[in-house]
XYZ file of N, CA and C in Angstrom:
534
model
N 0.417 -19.213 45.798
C 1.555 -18.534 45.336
C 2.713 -18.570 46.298
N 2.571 -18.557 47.403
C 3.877 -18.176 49.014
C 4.084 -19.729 48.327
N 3.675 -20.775 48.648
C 3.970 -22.140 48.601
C 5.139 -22.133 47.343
N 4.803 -21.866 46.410
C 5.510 -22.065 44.996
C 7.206 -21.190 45.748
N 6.723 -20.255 46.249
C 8.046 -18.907 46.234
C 8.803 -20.136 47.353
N 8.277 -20.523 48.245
C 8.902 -21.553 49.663
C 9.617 -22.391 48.961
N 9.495 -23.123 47.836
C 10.319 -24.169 47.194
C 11.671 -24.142 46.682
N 11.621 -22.474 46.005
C 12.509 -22.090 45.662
C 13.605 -21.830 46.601
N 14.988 -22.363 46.362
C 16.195 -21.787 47.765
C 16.528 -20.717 47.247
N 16.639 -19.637 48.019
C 17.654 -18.369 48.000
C 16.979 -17.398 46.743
N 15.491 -17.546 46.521
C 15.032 -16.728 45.901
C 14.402 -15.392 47.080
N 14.423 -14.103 46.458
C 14.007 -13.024 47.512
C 13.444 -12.216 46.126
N 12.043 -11.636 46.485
C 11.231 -10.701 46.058
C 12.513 -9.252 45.656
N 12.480 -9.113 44.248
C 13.107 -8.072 43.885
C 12.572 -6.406 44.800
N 13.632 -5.754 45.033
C 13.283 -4.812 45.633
C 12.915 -3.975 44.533
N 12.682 -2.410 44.930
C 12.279 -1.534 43.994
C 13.080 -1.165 43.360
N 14.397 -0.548 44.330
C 15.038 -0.285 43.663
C 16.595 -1.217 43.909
N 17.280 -1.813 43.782
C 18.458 -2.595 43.647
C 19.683 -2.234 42.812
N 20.665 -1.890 43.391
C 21.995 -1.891 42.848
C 22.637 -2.518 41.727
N 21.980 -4.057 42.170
C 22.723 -5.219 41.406
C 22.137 -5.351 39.958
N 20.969 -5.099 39.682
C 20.288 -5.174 38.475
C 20.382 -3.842 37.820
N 21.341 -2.784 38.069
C 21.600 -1.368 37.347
C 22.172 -1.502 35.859
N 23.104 -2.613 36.079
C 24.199 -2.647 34.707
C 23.510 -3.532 33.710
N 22.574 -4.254 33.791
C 21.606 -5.222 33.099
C 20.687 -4.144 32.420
N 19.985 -3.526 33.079
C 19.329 -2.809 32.623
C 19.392 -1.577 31.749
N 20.849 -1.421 32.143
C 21.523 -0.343 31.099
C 22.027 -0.955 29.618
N 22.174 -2.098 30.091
C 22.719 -2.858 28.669
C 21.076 -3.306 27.941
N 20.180 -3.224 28.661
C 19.229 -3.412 27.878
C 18.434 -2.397 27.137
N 18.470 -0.968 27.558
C 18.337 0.080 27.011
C 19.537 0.530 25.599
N 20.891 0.297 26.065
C 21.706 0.264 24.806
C 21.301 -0.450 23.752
N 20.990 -1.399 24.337
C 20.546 -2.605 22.869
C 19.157 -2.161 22.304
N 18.285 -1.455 23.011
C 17.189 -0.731 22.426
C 17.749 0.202 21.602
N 18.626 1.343 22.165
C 19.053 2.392 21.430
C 19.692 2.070 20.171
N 20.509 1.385 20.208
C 21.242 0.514 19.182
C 20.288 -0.082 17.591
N 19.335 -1.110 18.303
C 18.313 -1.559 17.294
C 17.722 -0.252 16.701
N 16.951 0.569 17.697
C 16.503 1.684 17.286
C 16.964 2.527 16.194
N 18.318 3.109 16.533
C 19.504 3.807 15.391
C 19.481 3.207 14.283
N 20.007 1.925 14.338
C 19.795 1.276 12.926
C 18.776 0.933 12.226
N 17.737 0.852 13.051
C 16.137 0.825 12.109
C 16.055 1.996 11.328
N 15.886 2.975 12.037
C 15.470 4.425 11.435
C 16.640 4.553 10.649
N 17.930 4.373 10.163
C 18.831 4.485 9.440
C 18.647 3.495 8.276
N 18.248 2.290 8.224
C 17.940 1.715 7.468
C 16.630 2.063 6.632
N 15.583 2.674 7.407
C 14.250 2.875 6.689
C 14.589 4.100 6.030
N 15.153 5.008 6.158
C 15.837 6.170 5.150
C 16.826 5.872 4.294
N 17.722 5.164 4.739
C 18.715 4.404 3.025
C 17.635 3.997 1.910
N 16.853 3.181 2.189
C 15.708 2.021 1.691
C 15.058 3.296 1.272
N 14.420 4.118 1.737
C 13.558 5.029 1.240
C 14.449 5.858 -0.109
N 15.327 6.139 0.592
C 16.168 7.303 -0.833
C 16.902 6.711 -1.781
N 17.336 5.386 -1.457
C 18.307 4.909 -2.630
C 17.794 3.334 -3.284
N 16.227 2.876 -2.551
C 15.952 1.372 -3.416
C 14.131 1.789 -3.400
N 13.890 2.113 -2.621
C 11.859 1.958 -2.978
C 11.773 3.566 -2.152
N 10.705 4.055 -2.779
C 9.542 4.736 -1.713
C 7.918 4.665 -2.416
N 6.986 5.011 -1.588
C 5.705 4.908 -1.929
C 5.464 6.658 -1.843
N 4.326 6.935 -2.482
C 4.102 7.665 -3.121
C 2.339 7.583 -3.100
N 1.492 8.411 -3.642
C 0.046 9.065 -4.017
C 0.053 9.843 -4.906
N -1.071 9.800 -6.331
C -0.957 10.544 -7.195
C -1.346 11.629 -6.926
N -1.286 12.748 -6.983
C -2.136 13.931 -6.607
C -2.490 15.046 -7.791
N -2.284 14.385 -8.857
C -2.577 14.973 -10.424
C -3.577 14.264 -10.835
N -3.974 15.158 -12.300
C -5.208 14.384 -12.964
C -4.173 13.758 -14.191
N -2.991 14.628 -14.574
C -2.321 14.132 -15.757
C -2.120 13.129 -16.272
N -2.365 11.702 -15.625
C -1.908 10.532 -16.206
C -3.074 9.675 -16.153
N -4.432 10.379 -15.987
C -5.962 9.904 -16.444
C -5.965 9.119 -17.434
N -6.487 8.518 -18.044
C -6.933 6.702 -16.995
C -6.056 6.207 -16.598
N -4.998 5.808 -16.999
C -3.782 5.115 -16.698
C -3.785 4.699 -14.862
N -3.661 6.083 -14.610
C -3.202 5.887 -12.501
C -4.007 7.406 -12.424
N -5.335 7.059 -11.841
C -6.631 8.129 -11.215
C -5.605 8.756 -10.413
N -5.839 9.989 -9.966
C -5.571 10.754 -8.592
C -6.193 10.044 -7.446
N -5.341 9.952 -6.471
C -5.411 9.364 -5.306
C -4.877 7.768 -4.889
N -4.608 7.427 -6.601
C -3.685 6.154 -6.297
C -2.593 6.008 -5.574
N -2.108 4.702 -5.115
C -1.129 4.756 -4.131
C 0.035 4.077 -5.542
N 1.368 4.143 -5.485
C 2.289 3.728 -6.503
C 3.529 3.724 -5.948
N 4.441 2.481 -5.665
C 6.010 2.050 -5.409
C 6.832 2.765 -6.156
N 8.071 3.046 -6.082
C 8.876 4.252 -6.857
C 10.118 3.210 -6.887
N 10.863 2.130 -8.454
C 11.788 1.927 -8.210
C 13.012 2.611 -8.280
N 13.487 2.971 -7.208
C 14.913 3.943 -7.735
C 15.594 3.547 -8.014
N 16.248 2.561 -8.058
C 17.913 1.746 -8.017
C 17.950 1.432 -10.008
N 16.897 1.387 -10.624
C 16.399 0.547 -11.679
C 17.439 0.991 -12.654
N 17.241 2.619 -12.739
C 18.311 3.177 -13.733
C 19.793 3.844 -13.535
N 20.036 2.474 -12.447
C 21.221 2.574 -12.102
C 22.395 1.106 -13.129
N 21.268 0.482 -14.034
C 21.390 -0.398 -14.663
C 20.926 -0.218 -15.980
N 20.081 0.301 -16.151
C 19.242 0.220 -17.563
C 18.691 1.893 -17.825
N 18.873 2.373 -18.845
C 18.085 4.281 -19.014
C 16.981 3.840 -18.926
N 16.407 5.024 -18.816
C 14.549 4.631 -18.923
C 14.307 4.525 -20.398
N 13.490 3.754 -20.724
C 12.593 3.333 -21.976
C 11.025 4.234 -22.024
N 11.000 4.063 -23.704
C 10.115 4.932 -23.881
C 8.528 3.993 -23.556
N 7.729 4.910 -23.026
C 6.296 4.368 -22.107
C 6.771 3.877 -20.479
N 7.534 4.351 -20.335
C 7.669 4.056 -19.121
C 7.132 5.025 -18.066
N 6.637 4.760 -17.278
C 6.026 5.953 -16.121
C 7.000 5.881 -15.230
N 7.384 7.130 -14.884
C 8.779 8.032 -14.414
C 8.055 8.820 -13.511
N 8.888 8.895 -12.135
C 8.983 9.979 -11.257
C 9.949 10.565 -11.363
N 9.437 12.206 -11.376
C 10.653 13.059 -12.115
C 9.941 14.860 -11.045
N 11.335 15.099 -10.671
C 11.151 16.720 -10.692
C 11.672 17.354 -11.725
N 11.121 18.679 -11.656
C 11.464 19.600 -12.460
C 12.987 20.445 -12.389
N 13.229 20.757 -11.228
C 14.461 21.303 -10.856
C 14.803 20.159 -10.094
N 16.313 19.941 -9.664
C 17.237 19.171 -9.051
C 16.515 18.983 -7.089
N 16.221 20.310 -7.058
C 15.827 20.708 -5.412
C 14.383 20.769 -5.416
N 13.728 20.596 -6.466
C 12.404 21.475 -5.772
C 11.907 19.599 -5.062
N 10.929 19.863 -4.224
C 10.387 19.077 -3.667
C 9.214 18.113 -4.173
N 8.509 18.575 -4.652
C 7.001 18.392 -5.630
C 7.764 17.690 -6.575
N 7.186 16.297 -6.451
C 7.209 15.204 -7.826
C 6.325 14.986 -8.450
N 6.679 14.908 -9.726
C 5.098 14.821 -10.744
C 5.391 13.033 -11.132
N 4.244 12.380 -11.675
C 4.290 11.319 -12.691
C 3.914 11.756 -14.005
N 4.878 11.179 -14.980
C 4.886 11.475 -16.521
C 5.032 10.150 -16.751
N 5.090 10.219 -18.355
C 5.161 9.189 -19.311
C 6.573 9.320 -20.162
N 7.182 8.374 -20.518
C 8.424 8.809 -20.988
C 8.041 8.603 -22.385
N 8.340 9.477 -23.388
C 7.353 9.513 -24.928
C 9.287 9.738 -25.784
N 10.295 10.860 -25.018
C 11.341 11.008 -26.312
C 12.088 10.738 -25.649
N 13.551 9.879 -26.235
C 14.508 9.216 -25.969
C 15.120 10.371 -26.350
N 16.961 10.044 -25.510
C 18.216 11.118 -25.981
C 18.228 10.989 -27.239
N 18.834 12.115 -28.339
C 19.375 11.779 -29.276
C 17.894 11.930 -30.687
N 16.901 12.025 -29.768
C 15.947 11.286 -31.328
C 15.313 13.010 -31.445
N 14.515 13.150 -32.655
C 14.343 13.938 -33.354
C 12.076 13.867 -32.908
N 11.900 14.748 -31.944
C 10.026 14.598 -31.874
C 9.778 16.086 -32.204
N 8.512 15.828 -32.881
C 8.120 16.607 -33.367
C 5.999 16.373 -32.921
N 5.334 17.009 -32.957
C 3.594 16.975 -32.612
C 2.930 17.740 -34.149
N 2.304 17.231 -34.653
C 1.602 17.777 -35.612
C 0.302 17.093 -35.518
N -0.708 18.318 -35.493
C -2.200 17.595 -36.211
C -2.596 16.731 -35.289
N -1.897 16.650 -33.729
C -2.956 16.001 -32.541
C -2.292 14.777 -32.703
N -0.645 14.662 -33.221
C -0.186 12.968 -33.294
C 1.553 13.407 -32.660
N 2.080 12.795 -32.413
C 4.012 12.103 -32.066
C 4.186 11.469 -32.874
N 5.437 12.304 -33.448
C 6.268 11.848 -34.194
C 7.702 11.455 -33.966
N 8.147 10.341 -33.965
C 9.645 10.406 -33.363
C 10.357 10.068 -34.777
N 11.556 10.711 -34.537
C 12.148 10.299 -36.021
C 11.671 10.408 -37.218
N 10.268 11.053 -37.195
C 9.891 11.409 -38.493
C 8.727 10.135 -38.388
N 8.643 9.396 -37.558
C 7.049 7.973 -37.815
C 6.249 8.850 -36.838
N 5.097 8.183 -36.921
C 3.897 8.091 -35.611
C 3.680 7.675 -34.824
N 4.023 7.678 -33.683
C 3.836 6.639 -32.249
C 2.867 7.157 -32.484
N 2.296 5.482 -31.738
C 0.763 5.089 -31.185
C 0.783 5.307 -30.022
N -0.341 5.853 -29.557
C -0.641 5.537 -27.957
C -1.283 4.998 -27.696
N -1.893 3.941 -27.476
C -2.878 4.113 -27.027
C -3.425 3.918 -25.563
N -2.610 4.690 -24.963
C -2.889 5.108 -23.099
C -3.568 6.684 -23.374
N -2.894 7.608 -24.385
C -3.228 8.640 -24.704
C -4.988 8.872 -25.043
N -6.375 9.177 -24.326
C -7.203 8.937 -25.822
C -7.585 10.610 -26.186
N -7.065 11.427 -25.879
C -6.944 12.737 -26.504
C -6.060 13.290 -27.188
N -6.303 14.085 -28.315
C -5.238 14.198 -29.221
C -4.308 15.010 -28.202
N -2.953 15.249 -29.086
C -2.015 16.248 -28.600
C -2.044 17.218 -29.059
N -1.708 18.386 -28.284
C -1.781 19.559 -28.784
C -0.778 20.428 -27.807
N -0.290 21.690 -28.307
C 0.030 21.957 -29.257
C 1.143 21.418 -30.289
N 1.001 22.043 -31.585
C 1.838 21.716 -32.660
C 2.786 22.370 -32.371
N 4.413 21.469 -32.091
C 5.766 21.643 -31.681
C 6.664 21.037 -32.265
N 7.995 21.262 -32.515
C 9.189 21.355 -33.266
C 9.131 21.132 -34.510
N 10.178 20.391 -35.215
C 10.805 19.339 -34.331
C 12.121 19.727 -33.723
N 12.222 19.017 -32.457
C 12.958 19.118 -31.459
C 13.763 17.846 -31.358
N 15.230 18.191 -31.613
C 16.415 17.100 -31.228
C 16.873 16.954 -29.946
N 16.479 15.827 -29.047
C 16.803 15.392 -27.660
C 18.140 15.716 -27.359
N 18.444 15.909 -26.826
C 20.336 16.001 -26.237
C 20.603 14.743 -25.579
N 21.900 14.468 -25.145
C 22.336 13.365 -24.533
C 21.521 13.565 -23.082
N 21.282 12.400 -22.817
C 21.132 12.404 -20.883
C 19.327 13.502 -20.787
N 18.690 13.954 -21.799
C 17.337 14.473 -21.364
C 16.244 13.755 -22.024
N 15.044 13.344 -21.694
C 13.851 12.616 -21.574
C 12.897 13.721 -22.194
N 11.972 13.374 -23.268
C 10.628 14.014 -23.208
C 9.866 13.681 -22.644
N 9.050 13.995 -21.632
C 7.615 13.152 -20.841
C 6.528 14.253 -20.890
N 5.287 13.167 -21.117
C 4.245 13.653 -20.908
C 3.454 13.044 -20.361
N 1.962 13.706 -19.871
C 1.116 13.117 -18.854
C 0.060 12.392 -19.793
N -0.517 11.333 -19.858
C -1.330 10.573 -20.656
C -2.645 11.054 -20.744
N -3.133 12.293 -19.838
C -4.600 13.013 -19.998
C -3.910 14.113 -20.669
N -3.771 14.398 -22.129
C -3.008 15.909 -22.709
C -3.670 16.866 -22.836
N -4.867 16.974 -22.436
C -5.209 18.775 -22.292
C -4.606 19.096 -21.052
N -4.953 18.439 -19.824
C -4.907 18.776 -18.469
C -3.146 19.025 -18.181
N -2.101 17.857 -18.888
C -1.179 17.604 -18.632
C -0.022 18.504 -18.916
N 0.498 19.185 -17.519
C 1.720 20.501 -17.914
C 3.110 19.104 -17.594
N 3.794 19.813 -18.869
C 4.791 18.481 -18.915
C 6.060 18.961 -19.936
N 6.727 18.091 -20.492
C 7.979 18.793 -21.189
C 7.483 19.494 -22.531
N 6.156 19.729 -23.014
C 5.316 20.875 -24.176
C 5.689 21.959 -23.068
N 5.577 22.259 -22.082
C 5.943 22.947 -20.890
C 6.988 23.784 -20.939
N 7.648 22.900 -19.938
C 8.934 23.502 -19.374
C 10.409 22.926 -20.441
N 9.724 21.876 -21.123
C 11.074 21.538 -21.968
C 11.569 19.824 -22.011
N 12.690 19.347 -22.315
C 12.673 18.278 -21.881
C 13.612 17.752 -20.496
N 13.365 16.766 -19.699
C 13.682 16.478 -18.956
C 15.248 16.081 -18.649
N 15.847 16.964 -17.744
C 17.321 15.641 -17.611
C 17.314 14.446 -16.831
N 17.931 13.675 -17.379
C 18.190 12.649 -16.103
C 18.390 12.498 -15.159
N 19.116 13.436 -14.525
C 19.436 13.727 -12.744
C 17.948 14.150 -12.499
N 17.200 14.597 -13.188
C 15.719 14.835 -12.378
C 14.487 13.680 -12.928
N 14.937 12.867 -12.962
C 13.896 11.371 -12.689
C 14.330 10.527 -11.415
N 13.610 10.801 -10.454
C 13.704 9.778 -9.699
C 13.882 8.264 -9.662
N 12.495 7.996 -10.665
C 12.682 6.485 -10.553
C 11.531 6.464 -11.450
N 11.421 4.678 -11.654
C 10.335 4.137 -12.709
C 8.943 3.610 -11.334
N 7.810 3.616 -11.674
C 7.023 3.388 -11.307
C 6.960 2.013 -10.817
């Protein structure tokens, strides 16, 4: 090793501590801090306004997605297109509350559902489910959608508390499509 260092001209063993290498090293910590800032700023844009991941922690959407599945959340999606009916939606209930459920999107704005006799009726026909394999219950409206609110329900319907619930959904409280 001395042999190799002897070859070299005007090389000298860095001291501990040195003057000359202060401003290098500070610029190399900035550029850490720097990368750093913008990572963690980027992984929170990305999280709130194009993807997040997610775990089911309901039984409501039995068979479809078991509890404990893992599931991508697209957000950006219905920034282009409303949600469509069968679509699996992440949605809160209030604007703030924290707790996201997964539903099924079953009533469009505007349309006329009604439940009789363990079946959906939109517009007066019968949607099929067949993700659903328990009847529905209870017997409700019929109920005319408003502009801008969603009916959803959970695809296991005994277990599933959902817009038979609390009502139907607005749009500012769907997160995103599955």
């Amino acid at each position: 090793g001395s042999a190799r260092m002897e070859k070299r001209q005007g090389w000298k063993p860095r001291a501990f501590f040195d003057w000359r290498y202060v401003r290098s090293e500070l610029r190399r910590s900035y550029r850490l801090a720097f990368i750093l800032f913008w990572s963690i700023l980027m992984y929170f844009l990305v999280q709130r306004y194009v993807v997040s991941a997610g775990v089911i922690t309901e039984t409501s959407m039995l068979p479809t997605l078991p509890e404990g599945d893992y599931y991508l959340v697209n957000k950006y999606i219905y920034l282009f297109a409303p949600p469509e009916r069968g679509a699996i939606v992440v949605l809160r209930r209030d604007r703030f509350a924290s707790e996201q459920y997964v539903k099924r999107v079953i009533g469009l704005p505007g349309e006329s559902l009604q439940i009789r006799s363990g079946a959906v009726y939109i517009n007066g026909r019968r949607l099929e489910e067949p993700y659903a394999d328990d009847p529905t219950s209870p017997d409700l409206g019929p109920l005319t959608l408003e502009e801008e609110t969603y009916f959803v329900m959970g695809d296991n319907r005994p277990v599933s508390e959902d817009s038979r619930h609390y009502g139907p959904v607005p749009f500012s409280h769907i997160q995103g499509k599955i």
